[in-house]
GROMACS .gro file of C-alpha atoms in nm:
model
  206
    1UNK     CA    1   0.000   0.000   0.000
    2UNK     CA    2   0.092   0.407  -0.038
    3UNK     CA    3   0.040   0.657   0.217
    4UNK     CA    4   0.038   0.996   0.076
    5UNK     CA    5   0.154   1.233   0.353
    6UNK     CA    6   0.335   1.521   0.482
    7UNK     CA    7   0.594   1.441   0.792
    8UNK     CA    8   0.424   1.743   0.941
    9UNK     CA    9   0.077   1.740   0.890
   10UNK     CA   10  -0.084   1.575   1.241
   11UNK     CA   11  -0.319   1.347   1.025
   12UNK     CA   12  -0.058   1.218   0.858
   13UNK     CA   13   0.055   1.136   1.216
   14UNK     CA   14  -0.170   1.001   1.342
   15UNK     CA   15  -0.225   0.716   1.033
   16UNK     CA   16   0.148   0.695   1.089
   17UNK     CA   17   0.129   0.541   1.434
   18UNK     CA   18  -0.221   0.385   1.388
   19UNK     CA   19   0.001   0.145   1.167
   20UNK     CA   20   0.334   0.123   1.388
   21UNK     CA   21   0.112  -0.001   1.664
   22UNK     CA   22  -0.129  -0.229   1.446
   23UNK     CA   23   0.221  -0.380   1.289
   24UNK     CA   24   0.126  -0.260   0.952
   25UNK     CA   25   0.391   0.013   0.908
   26UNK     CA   26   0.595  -0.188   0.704
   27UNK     CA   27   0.366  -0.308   0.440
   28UNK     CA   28   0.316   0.080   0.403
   29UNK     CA   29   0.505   0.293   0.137
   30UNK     CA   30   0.541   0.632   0.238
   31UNK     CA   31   0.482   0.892  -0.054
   32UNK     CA   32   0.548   1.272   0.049
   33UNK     CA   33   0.301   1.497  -0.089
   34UNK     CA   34   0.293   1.837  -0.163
   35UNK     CA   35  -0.076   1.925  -0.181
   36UNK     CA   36  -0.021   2.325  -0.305
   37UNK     CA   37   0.161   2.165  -0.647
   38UNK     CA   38  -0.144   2.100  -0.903
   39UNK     CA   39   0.109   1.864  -1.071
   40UNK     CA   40   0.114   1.616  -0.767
   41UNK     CA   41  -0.053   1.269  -0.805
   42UNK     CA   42  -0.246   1.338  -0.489
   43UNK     CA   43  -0.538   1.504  -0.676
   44UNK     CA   44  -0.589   1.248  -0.891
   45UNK     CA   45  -0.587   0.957  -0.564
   46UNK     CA   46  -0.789   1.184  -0.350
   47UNK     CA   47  -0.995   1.477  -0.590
   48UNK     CA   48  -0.994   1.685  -0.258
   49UNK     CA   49  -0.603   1.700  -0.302
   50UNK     CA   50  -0.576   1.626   0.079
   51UNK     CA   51  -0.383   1.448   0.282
   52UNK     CA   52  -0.362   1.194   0.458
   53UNK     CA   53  -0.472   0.932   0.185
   54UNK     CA   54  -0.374   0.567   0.144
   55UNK     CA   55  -0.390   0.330  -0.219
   56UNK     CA   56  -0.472   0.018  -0.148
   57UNK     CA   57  -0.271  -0.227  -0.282
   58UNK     CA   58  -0.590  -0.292  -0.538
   59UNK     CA   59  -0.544   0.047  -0.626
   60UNK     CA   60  -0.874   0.180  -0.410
   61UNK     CA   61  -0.808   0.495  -0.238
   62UNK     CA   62  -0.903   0.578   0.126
   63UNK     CA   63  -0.945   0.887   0.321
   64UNK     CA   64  -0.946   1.064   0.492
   65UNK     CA   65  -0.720   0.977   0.850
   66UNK     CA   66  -1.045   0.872   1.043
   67UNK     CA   67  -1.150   0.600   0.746
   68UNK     CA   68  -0.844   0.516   0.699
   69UNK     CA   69  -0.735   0.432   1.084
   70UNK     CA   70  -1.061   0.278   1.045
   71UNK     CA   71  -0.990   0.046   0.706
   72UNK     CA   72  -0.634  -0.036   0.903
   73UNK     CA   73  -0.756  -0.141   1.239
   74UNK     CA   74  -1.055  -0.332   1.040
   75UNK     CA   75  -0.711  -0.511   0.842
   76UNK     CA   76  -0.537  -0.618   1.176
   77UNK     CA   77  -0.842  -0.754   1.277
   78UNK     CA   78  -1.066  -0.516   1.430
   79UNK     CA   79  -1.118  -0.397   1.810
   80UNK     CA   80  -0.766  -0.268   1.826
   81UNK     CA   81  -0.702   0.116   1.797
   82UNK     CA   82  -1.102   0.148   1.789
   83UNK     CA   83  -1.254  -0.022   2.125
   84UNK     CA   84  -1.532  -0.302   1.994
   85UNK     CA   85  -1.792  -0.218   2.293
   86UNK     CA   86  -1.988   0.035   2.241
   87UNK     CA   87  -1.929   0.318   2.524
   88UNK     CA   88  -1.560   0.270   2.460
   89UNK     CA   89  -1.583   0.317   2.137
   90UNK     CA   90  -1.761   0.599   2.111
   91UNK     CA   91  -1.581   0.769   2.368
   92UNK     CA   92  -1.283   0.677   2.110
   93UNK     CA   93  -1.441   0.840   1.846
   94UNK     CA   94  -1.555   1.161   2.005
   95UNK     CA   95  -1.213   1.251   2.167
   96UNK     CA   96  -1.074   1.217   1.799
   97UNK     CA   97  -1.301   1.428   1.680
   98UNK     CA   98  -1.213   1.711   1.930
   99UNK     CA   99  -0.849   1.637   1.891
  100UNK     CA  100  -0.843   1.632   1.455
  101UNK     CA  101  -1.090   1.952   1.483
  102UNK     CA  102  -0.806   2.068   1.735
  103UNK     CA  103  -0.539   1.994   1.496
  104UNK     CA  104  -0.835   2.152   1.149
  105UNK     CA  105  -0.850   2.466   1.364
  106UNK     CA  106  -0.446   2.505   1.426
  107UNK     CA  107  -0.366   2.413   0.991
  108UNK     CA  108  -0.624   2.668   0.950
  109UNK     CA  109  -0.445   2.932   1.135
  110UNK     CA  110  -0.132   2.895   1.006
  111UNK     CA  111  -0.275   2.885   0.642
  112UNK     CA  112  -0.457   3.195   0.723
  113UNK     CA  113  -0.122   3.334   0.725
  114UNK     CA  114   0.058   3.147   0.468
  115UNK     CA  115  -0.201   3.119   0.213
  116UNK     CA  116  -0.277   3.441   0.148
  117UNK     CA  117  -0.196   3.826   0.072
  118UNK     CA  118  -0.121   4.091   0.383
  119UNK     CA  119  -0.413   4.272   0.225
  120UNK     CA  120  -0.660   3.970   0.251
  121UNK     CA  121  -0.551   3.839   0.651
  122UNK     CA  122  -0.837   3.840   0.825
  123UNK     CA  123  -0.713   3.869   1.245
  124UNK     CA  124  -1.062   3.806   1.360
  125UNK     CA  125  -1.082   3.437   1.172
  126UNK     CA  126  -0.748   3.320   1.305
  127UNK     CA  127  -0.873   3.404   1.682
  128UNK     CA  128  -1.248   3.222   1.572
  129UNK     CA  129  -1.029   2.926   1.485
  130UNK     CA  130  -0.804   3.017   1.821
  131UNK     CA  131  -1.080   3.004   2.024
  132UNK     CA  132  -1.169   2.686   1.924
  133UNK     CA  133  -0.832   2.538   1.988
  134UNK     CA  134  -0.863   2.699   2.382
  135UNK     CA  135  -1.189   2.565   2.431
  136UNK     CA  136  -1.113   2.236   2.278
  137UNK     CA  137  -0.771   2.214   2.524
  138UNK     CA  138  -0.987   2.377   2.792
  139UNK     CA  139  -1.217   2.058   2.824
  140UNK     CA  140  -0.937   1.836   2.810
  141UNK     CA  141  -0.749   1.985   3.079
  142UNK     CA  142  -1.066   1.953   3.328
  143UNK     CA  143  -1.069   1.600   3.194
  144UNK     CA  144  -0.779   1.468   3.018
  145UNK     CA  145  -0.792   1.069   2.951
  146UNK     CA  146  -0.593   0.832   3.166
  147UNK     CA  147  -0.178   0.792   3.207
  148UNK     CA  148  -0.060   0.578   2.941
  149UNK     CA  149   0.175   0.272   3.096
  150UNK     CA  150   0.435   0.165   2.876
  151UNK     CA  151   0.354  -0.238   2.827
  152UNK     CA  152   0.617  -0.558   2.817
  153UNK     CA  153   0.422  -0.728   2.611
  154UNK     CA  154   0.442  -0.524   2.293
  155UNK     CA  155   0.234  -0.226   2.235
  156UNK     CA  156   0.103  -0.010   2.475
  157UNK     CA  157  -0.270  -0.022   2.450
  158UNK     CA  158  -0.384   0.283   2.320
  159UNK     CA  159  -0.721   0.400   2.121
  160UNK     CA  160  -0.758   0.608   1.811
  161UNK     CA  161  -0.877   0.954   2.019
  162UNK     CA  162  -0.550   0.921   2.272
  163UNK     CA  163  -0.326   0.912   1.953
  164UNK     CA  164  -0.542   1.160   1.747
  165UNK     CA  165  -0.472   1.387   2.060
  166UNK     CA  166  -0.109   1.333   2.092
  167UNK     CA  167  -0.061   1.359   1.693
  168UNK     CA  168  -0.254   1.742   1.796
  169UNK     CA  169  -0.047   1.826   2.073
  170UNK     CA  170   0.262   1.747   1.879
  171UNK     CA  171   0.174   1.988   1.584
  172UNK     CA  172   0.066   2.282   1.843
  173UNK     CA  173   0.441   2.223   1.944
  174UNK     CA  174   0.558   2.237   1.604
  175UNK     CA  175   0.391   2.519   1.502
  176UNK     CA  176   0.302   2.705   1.775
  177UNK     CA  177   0.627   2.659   1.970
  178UNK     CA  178   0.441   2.493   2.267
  179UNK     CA  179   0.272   2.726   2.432
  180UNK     CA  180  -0.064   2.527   2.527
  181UNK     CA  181   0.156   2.411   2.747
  182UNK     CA  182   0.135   2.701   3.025
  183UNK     CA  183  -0.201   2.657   3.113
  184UNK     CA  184  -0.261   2.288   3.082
  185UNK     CA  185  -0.048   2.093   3.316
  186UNK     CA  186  -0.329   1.831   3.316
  187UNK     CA  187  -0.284   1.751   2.969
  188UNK     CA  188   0.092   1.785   2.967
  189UNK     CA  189   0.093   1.502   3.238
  190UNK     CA  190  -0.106   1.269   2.991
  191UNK     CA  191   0.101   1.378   2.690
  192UNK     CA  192   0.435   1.314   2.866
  193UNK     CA  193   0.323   0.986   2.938
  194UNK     CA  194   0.186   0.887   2.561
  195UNK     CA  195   0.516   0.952   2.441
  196UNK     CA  196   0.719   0.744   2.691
  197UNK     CA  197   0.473   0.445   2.644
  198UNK     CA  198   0.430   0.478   2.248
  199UNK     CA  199   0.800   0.497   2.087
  200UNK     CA  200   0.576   0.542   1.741
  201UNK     CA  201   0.527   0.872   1.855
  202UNK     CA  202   0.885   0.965   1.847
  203UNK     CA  203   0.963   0.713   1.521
  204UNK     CA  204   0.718   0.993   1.302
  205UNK     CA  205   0.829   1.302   1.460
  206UNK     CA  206   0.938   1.569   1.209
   0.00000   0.00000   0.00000
C-alpha cells in the first residue's frame, strides 16, 4: 500500500502510528506529498487533493485519517485502535473528533497566514479558529484521559482519540512553539506519558 503524507501534517501522524502499533507500518510505502503543487498525483488519488490518503494495494483509495485508521484497524483484525464495545468506542471516536478539529482549527491558522496576501488576513478568523483550539484544550485539561503505561508485552494499548490527541499536541508544538503548554499541566501530564509508552510517537516526529 501508499500513504500519501506530509511528515508534518498531524493526520498524517496520526495514520502513521495507527500502523506502527497495528504492525502494519511496514507493508506501508510512504509517498510525500505536496498538496499546493497541481502537478502532484495526490489530486488524482484523492480529488480533494488532501492528505492523509492511502492506495490500497488494489489500487482503491481511502481517506481521509479517520476511514483510513478505520480500514487499518478493520485489516489487523478489528477492536484494536477502535474499542469493539460500544461506550468505549464511542468515547474513542468523540475525543478524535475534538483532537483532529483541534489539529483543522491550528492548519487553519497557520494557512490563514501562509495562504494568502497581507491585504486579505483576516485577524478576527485566526482568533475564531483560536478560540476553538482553547476551548477544545480547555475541556481536556478539566478532563484529560488516563496515564498511558508503557507495556512488556508489545504495544502499549492505546485508542484512536488518545493518539489523534497526541498527533494534535505534537503539531501545536511544532507550530506554535508549545505554548498550550502554560495553562494545561493536566494535559501535559497525559502527553508526557503517551510519548514514553508509544516509541511510534517519536519514530514519526518531524
Amino acid at each position: 500500500m501508499k500513504l500519501f503524507f506530509s511528515p508534518t501534517s498531524p493526520f498524517s501522524r496520526k495514520v502513521r502510528i495507527v500502523a506502527a502499533l497495528l504492525g502494519l507500518d511496514g507493508g506501508i510505502e510512504l509517498v510525500r506529498t505536496d498538496t499546493g503543487n497541481p502537478q502532484d498525483a495526490i489530486r488524482m488519488k484523492n480529488p480533494l487533493g488532501k492528505i492523509p490518503t492511502i492506495e490500497r494495494d488494489d489500487g482503491v483509495c481511502v481517506y481521509d485519517s479517520a476511514v483510513i485508521v478505520a480500514f487499518l484497524d478493520d485489516l489487523a483484525g478489528g477492536g484494536k485502535v477502535i474499542p469493539a464495545e460500544r461506550e468505549a468506542r464511542f468515547a474513542a471516536l468523540t475525543l478524535e473528533a475534538l483532537a483532529d478539529g483541534i489539529a483543522d482549527a491550528s492548519i487553519l491558522q497557520i494557512y490563514e497566514k501562509r495562504m494568502r496576501a497581507e491585504s486579505e488576513f483576516s485577524a478576527s478568523w485566526v482568533a475564531y479558529q483560536h478560540e476553538k483550539v482553547e476551548r477544545a484544550l480547555a475541556a481536556l485539561e478539566a478532563d484529560p484521559p488516563p496515564s498511558v503505561a508503557a507495556s512488556a508485552q508489545g504495544a502499549p494499548r492505546v485508542n484512536v482519540g488518545e493518539i489523534a490527541l497526541a498527533s494534535a499536541l505534537g503539531y501545536l508544538d511544532l507550530r506554535f512553539e508549545g505554548a498550550w503548554r502554560a495553562n494545561h499541566p493536566r494535559l501535559v501530564a497525559w502527553f508526557a506519558s503517551f510519548v514514553a509508552a508509544v516509541p511510534a510517537y517519536d519514530a514519526t516526529k518531524v
